[in-house]
mmCIF file with all atom_site columns, C-alpha atoms in Angstrom:
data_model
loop_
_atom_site.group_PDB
_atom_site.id
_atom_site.type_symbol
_atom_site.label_atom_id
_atom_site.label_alt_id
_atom_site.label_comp_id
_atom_site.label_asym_id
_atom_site.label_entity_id
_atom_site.label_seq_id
_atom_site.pdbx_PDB_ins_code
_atom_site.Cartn_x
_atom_site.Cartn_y
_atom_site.Cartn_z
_atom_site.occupancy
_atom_site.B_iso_or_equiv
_atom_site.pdbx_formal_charge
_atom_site.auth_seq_id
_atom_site.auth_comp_id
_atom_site.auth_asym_id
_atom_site.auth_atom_id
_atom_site.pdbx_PDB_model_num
ATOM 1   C CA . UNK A 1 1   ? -0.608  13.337  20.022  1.00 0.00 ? 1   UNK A CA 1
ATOM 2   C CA . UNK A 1 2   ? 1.840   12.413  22.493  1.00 0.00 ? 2   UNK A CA 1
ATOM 3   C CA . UNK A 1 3   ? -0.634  9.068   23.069  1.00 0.00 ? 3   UNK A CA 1
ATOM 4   C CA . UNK A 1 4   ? -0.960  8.300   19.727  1.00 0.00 ? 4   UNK A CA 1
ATOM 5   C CA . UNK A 1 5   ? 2.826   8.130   19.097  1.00 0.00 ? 5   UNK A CA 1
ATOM 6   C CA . UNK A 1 6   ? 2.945   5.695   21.800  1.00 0.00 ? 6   UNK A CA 1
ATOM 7   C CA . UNK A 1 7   ? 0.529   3.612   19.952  1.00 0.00 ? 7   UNK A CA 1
ATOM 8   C CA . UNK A 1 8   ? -1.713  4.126   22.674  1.00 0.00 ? 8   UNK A CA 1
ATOM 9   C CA . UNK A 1 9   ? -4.409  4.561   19.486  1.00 0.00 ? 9   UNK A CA 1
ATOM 10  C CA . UNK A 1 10  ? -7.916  4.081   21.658  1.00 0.00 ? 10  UNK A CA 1
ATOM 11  C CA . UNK A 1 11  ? -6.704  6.103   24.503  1.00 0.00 ? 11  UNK A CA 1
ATOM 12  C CA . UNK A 1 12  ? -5.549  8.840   21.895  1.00 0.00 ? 12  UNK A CA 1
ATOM 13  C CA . UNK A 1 13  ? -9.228  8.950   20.339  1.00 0.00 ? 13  UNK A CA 1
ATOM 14  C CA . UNK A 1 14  ? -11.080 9.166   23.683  1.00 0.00 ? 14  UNK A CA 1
ATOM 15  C CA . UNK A 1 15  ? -8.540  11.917  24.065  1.00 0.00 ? 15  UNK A CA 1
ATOM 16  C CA . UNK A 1 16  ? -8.929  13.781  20.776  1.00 0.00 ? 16  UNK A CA 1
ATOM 17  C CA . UNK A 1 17  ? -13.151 12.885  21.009  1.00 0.00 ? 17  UNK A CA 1
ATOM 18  C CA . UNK A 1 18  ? -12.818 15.101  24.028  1.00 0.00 ? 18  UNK A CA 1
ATOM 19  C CA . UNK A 1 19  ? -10.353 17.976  22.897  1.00 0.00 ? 19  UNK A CA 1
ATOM 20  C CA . UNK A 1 20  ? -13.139 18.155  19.961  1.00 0.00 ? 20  UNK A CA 1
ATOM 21  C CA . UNK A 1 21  ? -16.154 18.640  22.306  1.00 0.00 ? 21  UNK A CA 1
ATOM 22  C CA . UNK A 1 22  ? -13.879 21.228  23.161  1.00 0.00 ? 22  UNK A CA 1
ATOM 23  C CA . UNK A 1 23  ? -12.863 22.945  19.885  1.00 0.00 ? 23  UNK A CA 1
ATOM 24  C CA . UNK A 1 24  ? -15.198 21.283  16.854  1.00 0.00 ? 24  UNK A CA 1
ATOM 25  C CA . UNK A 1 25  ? -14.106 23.251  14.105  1.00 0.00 ? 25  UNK A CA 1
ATOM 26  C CA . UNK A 1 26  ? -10.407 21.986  14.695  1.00 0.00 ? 26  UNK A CA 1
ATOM 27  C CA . UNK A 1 27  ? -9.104  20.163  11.326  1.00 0.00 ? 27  UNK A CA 1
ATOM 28  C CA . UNK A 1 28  ? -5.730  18.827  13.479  1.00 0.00 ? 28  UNK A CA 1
ATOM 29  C CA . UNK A 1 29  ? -8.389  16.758  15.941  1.00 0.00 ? 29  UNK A CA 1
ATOM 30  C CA . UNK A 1 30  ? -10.197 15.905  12.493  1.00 0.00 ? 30  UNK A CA 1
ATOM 31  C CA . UNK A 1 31  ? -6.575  14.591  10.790  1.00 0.00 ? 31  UNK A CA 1
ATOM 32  C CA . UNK A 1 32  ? -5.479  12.710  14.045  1.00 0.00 ? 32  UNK A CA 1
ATOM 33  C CA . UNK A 1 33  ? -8.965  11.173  14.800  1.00 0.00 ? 33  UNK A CA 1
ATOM 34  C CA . UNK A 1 34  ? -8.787  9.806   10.911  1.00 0.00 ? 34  UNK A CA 1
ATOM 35  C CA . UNK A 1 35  ? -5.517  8.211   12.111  1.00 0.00 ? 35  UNK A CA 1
ATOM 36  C CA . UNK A 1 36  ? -6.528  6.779   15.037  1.00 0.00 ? 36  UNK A CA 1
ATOM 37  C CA . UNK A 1 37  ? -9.759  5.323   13.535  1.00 0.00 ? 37  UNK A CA 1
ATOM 38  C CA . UNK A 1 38  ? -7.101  4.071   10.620  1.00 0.00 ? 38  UNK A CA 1
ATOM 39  C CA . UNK A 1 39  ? -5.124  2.731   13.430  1.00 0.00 ? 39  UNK A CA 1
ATOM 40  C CA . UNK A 1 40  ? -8.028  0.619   15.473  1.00 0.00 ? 40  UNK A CA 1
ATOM 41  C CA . UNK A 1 41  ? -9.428  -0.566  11.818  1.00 0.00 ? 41  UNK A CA 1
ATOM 42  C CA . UNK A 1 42  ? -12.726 1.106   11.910  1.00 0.00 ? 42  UNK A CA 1
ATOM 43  C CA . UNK A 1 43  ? -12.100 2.509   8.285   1.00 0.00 ? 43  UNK A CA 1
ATOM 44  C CA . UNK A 1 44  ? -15.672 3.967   7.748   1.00 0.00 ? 44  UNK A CA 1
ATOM 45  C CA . UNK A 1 45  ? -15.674 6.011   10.583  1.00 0.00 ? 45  UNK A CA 1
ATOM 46  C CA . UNK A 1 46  ? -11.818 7.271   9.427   1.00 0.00 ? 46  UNK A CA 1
ATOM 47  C CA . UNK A 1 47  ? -13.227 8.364   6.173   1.00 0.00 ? 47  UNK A CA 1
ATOM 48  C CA . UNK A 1 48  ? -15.384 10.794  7.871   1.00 0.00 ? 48  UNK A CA 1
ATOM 49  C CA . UNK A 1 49  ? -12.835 12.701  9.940   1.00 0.00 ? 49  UNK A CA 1
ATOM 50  C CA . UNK A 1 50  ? -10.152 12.636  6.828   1.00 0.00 ? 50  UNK A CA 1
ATOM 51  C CA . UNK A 1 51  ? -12.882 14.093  4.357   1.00 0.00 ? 51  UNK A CA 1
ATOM 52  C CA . UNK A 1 52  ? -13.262 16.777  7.328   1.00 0.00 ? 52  UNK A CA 1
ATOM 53  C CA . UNK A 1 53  ? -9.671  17.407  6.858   1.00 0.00 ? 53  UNK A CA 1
ATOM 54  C CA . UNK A 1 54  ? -9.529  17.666  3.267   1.00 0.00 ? 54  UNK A CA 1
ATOM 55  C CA . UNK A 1 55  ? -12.201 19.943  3.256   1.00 0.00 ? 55  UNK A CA 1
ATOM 56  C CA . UNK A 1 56  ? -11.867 22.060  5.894   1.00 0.00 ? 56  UNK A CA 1
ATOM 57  C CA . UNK A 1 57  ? -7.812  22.739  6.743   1.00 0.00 ? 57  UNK A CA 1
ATOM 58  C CA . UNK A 1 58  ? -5.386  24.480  5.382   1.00 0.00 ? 58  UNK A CA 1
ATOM 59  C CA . UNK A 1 59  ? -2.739  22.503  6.466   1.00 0.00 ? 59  UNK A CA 1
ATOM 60  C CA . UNK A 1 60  ? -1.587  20.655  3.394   1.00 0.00 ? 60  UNK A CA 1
ATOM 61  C CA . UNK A 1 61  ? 0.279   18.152  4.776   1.00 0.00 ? 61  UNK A CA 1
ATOM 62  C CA . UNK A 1 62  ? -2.718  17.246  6.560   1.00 0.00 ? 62  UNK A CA 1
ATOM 63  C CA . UNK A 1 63  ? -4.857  17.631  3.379   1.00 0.00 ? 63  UNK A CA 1
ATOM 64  C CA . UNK A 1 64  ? -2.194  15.324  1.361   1.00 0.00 ? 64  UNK A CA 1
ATOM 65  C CA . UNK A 1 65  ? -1.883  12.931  3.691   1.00 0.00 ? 65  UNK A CA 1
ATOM 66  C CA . UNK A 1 66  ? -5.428  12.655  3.877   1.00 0.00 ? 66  UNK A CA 1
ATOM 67  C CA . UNK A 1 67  ? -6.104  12.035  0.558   1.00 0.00 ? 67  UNK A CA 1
ATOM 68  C CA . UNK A 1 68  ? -3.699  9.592   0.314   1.00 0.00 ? 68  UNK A CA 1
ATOM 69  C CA . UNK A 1 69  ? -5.368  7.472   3.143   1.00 0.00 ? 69  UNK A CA 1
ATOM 70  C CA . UNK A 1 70  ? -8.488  8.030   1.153   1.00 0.00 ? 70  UNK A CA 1
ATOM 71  C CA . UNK A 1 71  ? -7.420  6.505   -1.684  1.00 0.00 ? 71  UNK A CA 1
ATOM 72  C CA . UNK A 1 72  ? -6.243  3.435   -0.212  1.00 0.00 ? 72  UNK A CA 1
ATOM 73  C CA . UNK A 1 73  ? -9.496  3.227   1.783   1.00 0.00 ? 73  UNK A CA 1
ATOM 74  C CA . UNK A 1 74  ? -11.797 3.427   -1.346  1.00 0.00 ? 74  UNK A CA 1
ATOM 75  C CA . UNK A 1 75  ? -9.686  0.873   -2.740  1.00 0.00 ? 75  UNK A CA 1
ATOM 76  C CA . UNK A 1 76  ? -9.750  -0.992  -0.379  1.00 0.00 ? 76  UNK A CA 1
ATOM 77  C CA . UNK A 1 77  ? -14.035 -1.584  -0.847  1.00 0.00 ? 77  UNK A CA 1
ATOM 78  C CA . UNK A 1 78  ? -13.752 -1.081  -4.249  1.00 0.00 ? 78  UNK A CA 1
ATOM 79  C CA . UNK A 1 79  ? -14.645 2.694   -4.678  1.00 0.00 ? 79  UNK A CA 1
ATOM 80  C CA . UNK A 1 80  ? -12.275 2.987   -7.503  1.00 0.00 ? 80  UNK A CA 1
ATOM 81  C CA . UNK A 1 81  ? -13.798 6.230   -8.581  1.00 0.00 ? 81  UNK A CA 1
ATOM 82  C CA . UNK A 1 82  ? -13.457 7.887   -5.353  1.00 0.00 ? 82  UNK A CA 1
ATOM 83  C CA . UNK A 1 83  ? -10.026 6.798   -4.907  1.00 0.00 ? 83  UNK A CA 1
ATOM 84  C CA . UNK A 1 84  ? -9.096  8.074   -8.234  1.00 0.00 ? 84  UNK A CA 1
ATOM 85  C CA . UNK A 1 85  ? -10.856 11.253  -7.653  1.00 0.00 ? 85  UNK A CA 1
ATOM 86  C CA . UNK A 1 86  ? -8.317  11.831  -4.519  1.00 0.00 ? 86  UNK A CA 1
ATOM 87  C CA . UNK A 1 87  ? -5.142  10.691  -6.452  1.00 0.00 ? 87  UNK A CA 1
ATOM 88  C CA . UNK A 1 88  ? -6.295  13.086  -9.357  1.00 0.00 ? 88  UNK A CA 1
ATOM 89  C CA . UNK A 1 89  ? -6.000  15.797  -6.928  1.00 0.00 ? 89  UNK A CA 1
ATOM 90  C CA . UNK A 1 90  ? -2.886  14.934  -5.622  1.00 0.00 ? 90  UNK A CA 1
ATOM 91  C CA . UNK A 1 91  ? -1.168  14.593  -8.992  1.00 0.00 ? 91  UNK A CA 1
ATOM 92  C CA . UNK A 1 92  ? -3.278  18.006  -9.901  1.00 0.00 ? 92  UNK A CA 1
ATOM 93  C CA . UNK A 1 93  ? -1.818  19.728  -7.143  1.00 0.00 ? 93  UNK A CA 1
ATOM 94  C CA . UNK A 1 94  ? 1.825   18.704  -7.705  1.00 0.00 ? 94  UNK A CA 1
ATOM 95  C CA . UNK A 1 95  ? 2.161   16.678  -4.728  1.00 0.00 ? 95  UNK A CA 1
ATOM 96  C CA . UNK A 1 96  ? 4.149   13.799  -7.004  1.00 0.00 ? 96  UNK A CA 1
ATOM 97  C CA . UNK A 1 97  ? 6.259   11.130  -4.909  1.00 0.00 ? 97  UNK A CA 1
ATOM 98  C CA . UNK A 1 98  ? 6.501   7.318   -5.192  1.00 0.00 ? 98  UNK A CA 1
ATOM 99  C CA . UNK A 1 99  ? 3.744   6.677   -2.496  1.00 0.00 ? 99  UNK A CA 1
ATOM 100 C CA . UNK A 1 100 ? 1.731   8.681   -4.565  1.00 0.00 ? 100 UNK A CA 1
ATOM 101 C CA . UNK A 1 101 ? 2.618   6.391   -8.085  1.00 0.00 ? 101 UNK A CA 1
ATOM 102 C CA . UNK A 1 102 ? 2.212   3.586   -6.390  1.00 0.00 ? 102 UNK A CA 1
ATOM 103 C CA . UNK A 1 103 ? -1.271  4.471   -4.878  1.00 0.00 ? 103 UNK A CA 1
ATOM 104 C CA . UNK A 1 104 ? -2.506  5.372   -8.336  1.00 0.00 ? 104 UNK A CA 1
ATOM 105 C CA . UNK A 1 105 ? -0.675  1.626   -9.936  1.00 0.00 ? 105 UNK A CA 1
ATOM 106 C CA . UNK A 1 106 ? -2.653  0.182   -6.725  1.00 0.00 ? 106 UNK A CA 1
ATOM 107 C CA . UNK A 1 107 ? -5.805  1.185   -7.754  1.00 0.00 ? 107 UNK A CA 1
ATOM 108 C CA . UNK A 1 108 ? -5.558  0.746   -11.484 1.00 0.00 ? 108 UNK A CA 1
ATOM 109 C CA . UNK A 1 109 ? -4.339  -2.763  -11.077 1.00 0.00 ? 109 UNK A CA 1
ATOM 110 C CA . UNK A 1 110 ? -6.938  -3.489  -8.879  1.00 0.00 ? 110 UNK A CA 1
ATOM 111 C CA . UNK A 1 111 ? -9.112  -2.555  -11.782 1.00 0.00 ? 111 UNK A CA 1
ATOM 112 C CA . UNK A 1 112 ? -7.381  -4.650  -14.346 1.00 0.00 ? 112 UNK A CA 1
ATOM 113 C CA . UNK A 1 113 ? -5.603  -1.462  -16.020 1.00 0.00 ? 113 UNK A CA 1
ATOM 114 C CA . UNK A 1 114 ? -2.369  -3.309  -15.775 1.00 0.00 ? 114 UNK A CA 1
ATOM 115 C CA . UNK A 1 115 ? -0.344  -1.240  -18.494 1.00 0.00 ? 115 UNK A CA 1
ATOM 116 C CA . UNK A 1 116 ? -2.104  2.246   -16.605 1.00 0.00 ? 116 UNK A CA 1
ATOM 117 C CA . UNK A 1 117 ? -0.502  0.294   -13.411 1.00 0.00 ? 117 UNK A CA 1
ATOM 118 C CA . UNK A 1 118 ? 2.837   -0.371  -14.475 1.00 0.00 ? 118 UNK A CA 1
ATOM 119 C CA . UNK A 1 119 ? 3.579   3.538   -15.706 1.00 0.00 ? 119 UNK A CA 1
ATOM 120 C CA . UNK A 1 120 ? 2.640   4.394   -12.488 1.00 0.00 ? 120 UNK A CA 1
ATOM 121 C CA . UNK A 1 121 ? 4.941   2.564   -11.171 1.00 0.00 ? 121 UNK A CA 1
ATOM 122 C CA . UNK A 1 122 ? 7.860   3.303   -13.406 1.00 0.00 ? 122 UNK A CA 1
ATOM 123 C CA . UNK A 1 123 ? 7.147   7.119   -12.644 1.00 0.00 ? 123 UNK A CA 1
ATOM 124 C CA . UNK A 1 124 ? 7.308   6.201   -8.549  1.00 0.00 ? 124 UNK A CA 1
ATOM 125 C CA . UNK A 1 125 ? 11.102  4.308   -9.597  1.00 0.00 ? 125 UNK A CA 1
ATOM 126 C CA . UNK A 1 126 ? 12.100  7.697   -11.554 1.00 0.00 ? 126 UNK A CA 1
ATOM 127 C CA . UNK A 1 127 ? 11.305  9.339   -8.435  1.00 0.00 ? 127 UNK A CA 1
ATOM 128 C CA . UNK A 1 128 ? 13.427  6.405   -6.291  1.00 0.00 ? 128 UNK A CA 1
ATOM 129 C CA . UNK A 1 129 ? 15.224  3.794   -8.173  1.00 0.00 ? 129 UNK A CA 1
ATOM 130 C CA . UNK A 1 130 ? 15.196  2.051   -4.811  1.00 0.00 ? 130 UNK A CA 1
ATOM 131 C CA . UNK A 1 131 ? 11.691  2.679   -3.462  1.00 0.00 ? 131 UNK A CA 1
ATOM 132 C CA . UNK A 1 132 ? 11.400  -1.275  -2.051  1.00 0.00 ? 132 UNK A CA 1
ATOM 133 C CA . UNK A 1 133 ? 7.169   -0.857  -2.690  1.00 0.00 ? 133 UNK A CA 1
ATOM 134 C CA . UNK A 1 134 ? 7.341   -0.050  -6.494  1.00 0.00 ? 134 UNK A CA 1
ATOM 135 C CA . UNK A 1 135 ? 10.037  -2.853  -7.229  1.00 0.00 ? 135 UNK A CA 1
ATOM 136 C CA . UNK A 1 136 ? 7.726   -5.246  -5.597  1.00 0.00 ? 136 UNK A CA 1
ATOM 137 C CA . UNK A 1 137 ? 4.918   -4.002  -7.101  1.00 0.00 ? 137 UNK A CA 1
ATOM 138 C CA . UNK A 1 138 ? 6.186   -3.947  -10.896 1.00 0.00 ? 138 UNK A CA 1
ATOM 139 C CA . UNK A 1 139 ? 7.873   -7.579  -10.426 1.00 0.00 ? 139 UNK A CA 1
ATOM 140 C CA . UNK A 1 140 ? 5.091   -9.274  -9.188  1.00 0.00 ? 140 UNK A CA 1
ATOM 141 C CA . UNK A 1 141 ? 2.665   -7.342  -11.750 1.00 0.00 ? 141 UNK A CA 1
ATOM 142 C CA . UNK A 1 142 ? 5.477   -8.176  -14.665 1.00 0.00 ? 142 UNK A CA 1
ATOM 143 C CA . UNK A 1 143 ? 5.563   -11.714 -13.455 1.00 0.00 ? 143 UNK A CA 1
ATOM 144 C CA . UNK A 1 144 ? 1.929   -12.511 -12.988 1.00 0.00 ? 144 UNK A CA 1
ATOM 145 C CA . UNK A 1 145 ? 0.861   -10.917 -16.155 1.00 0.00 ? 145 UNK A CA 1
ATOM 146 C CA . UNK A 1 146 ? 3.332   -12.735 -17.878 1.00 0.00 ? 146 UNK A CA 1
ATOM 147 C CA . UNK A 1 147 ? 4.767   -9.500  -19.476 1.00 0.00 ? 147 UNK A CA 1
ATOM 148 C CA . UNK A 1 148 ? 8.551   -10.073 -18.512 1.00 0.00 ? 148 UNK A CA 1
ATOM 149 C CA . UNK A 1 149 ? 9.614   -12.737 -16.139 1.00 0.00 ? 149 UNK A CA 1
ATOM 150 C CA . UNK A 1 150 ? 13.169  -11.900 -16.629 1.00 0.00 ? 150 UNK A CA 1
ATOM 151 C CA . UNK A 1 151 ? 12.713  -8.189  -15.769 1.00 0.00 ? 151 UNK A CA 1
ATOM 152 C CA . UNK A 1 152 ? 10.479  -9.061  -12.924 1.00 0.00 ? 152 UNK A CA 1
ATOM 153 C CA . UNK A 1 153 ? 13.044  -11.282 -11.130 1.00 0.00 ? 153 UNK A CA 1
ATOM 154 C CA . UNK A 1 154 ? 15.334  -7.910  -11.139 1.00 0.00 ? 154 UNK A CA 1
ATOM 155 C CA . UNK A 1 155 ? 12.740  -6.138  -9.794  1.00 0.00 ? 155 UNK A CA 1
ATOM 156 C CA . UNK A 1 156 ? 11.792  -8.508  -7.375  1.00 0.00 ? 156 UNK A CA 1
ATOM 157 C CA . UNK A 1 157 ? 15.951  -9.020  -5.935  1.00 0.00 ? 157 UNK A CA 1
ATOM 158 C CA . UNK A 1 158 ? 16.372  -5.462  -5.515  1.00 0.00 ? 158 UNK A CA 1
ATOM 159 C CA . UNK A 1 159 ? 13.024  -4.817  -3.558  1.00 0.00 ? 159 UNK A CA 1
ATOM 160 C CA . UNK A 1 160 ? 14.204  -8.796  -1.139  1.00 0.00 ? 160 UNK A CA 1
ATOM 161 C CA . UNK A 1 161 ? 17.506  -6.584  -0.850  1.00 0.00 ? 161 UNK A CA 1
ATOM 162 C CA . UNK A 1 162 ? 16.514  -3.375  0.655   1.00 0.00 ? 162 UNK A CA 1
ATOM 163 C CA . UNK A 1 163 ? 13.403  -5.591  3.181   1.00 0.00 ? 163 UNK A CA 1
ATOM 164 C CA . UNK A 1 164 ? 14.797  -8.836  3.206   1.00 0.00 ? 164 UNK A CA 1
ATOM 165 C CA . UNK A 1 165 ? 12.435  -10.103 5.797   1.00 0.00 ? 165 UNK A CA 1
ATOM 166 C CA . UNK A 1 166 ? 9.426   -9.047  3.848   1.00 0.00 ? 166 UNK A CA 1
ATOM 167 C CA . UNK A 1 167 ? 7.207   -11.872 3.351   1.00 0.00 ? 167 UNK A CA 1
ATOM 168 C CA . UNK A 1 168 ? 5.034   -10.142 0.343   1.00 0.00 ? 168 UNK A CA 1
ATOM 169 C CA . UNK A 1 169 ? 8.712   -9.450  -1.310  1.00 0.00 ? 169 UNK A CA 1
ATOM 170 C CA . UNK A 1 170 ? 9.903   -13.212 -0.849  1.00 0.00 ? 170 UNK A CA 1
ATOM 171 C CA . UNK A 1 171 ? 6.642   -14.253 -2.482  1.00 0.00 ? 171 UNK A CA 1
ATOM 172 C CA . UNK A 1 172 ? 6.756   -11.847 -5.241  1.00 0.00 ? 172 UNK A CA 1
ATOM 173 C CA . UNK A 1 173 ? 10.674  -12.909 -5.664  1.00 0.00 ? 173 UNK A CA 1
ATOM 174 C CA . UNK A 1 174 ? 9.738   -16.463 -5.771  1.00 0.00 ? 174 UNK A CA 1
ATOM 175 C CA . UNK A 1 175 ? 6.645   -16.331 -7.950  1.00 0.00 ? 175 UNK A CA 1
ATOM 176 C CA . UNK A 1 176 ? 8.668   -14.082 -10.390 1.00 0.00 ? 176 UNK A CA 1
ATOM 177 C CA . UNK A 1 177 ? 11.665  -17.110 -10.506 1.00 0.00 ? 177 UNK A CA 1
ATOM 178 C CA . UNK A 1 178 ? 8.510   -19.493 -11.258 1.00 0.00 ? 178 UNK A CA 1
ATOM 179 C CA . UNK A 1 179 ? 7.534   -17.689 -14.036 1.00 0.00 ? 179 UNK A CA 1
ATOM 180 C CA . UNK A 1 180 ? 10.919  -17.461 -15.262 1.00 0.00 ? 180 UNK A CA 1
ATOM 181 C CA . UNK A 1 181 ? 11.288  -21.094 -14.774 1.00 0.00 ? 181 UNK A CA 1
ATOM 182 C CA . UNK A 1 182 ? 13.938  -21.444 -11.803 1.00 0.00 ? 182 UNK A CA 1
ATOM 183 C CA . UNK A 1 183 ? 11.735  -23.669 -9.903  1.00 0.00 ? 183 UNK A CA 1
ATOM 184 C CA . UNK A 1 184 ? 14.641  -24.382 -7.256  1.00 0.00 ? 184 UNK A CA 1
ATOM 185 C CA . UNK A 1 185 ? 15.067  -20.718 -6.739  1.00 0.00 ? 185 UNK A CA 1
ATOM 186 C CA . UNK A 1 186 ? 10.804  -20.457 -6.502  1.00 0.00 ? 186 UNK A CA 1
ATOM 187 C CA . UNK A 1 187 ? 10.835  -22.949 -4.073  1.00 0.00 ? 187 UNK A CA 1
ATOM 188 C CA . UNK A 1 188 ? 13.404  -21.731 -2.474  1.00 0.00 ? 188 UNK A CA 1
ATOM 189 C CA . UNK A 1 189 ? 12.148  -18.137 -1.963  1.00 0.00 ? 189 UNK A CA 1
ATOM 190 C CA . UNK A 1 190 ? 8.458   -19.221 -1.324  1.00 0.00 ? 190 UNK A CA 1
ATOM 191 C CA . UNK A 1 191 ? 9.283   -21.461 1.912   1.00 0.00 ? 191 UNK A CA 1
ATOM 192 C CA . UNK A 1 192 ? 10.944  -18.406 3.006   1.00 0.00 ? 192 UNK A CA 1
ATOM 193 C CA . UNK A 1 193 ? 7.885   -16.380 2.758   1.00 0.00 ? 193 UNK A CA 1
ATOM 194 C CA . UNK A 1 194 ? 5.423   -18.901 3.976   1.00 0.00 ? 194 UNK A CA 1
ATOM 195 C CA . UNK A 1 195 ? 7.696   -19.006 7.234   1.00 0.00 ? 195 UNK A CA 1
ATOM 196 C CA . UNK A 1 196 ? 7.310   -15.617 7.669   1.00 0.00 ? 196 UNK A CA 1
ATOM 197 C CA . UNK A 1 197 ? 3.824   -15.396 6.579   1.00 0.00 ? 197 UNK A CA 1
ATOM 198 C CA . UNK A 1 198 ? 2.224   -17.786 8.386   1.00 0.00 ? 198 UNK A CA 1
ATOM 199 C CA . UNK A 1 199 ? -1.396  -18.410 7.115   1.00 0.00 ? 199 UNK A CA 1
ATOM 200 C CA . UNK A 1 200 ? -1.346  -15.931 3.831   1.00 0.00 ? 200 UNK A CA 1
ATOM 201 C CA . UNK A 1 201 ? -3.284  -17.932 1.461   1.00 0.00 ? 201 UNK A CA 1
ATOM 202 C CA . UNK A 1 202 ? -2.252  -16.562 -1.790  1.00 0.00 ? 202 UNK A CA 1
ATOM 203 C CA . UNK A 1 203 ? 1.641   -17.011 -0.499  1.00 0.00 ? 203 UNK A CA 1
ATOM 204 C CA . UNK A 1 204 ? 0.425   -20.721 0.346   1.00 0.00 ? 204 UNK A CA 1
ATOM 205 C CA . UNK A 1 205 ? -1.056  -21.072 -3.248  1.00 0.00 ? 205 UNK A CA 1
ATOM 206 C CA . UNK A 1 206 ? 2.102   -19.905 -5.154  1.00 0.00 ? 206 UNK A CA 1
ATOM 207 C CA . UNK A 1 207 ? 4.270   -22.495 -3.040  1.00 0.00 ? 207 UNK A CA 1
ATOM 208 C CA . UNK A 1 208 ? 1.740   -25.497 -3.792  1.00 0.00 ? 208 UNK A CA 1
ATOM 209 C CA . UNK A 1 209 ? 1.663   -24.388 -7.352  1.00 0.00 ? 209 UNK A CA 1
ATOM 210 C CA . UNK A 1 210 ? 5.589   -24.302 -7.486  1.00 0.00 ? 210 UNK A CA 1
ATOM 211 C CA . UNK A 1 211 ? 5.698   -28.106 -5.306  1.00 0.00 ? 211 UNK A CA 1
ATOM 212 C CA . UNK A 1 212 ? 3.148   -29.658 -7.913  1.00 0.00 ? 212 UNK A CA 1
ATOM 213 C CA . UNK A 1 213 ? 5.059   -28.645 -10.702 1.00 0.00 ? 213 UNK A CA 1
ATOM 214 C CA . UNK A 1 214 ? 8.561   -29.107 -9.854  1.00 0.00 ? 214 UNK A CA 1
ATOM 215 C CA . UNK A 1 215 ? 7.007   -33.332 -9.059  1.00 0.00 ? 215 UNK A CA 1
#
């Protein structure tokens, strides 16, 4: 543990490989070797050790944290069942919180359920007016769907505010004056981002858009 909080994430999973030789039917190892596994990107080899935790702990911490990282891992290869299966239990349990919301708006946006996507979202903000992932979320979603580009600039400012060197929240700010029609202000917000960005391609696409229109 101490290793892993070091970020020392290979050299904690040799450690907790052997601790598990040692003691199999150990859910902490399980949890932690999902983490480290998370860590070093080798997601299909997390899922195993995190399913191990949800099943067999009863820790629940462990168990909601698990299911959590789950979630965004089906998501992430488009299991959208699966990762609604682990949210559902979540929100069954009572384990609400704006991580949770916003895990749930993840996955039904990524499904095109963008009305499902933007309650979740306004039930994470109930939860925290100032959560800096839902007001990013819910402006960029308001502004790319074209549902309220007014709203979604508000939403967008008060996420740049609490992480103003986020580069996801400087594109989602400009792309949200864009579709409000402040080009100067899209401009404007989008170099920022691509300087912190680097190579994102989307970030890239939404500044080129902005450039060829504002000629």
């Amino acid at each position: 543990i101490k290793s892993y909080s070091k970020g020392q994430y290979r050299k904690a999973l040799s450690e907790f490989m052997e601790a598990r030789t040692d003691s199999p039917d150990n859910s902490e190892i399980s949890y932690y070797l999902g983490l480290c596994n998370v860590k070093l990107g080798m997601n299909e080899e997390a899922l195993v050790y995190l399913e191990q935790t949800v099943t067999g702990s009863s820790n629940l911490l462990f168990i909601y944290q698990s299911r959590m990282i789950l979630a965004f891992l089906y998501s992430l290869t488009g299991r959208y069942k699966l990762a609604e299966f682990e949210i559902s239990k979540l929100l069954e349990s009572g384990y609400t919180s704006p991580q949770v919301f916003s895990a749930a708006a993840y996955i039904a946006y990524s499904q095109g359920f963008t009305g499902e996507s933007v309650d979740y979202l306004k039930k994470a903000l109930d939860l925290d007016q100032e959560n800096a992932n839902a007001l990013n979320s819910i402006g960029y979603i308001m502004a790319e769907e074209d549902i309220d580009a007014a709203a979604a600039v508000d939403y967008c400012t008060r996420a740049v505010k609490k992480m103003p060197e986020n580069p996801a929240y400087l594109d989602s700010l400009g792309w949200a004056y864009y579709k409000a029609g402040n080009i100067a202000e899209a401009r404007r917000y989008l170099k920022l981002a691509v300087e912190k960005a680097g190579d994102n391609k989307l970030i890239r696409q939404h500044l080129n858009r902005v450039v060829k229109d504002s000629v």
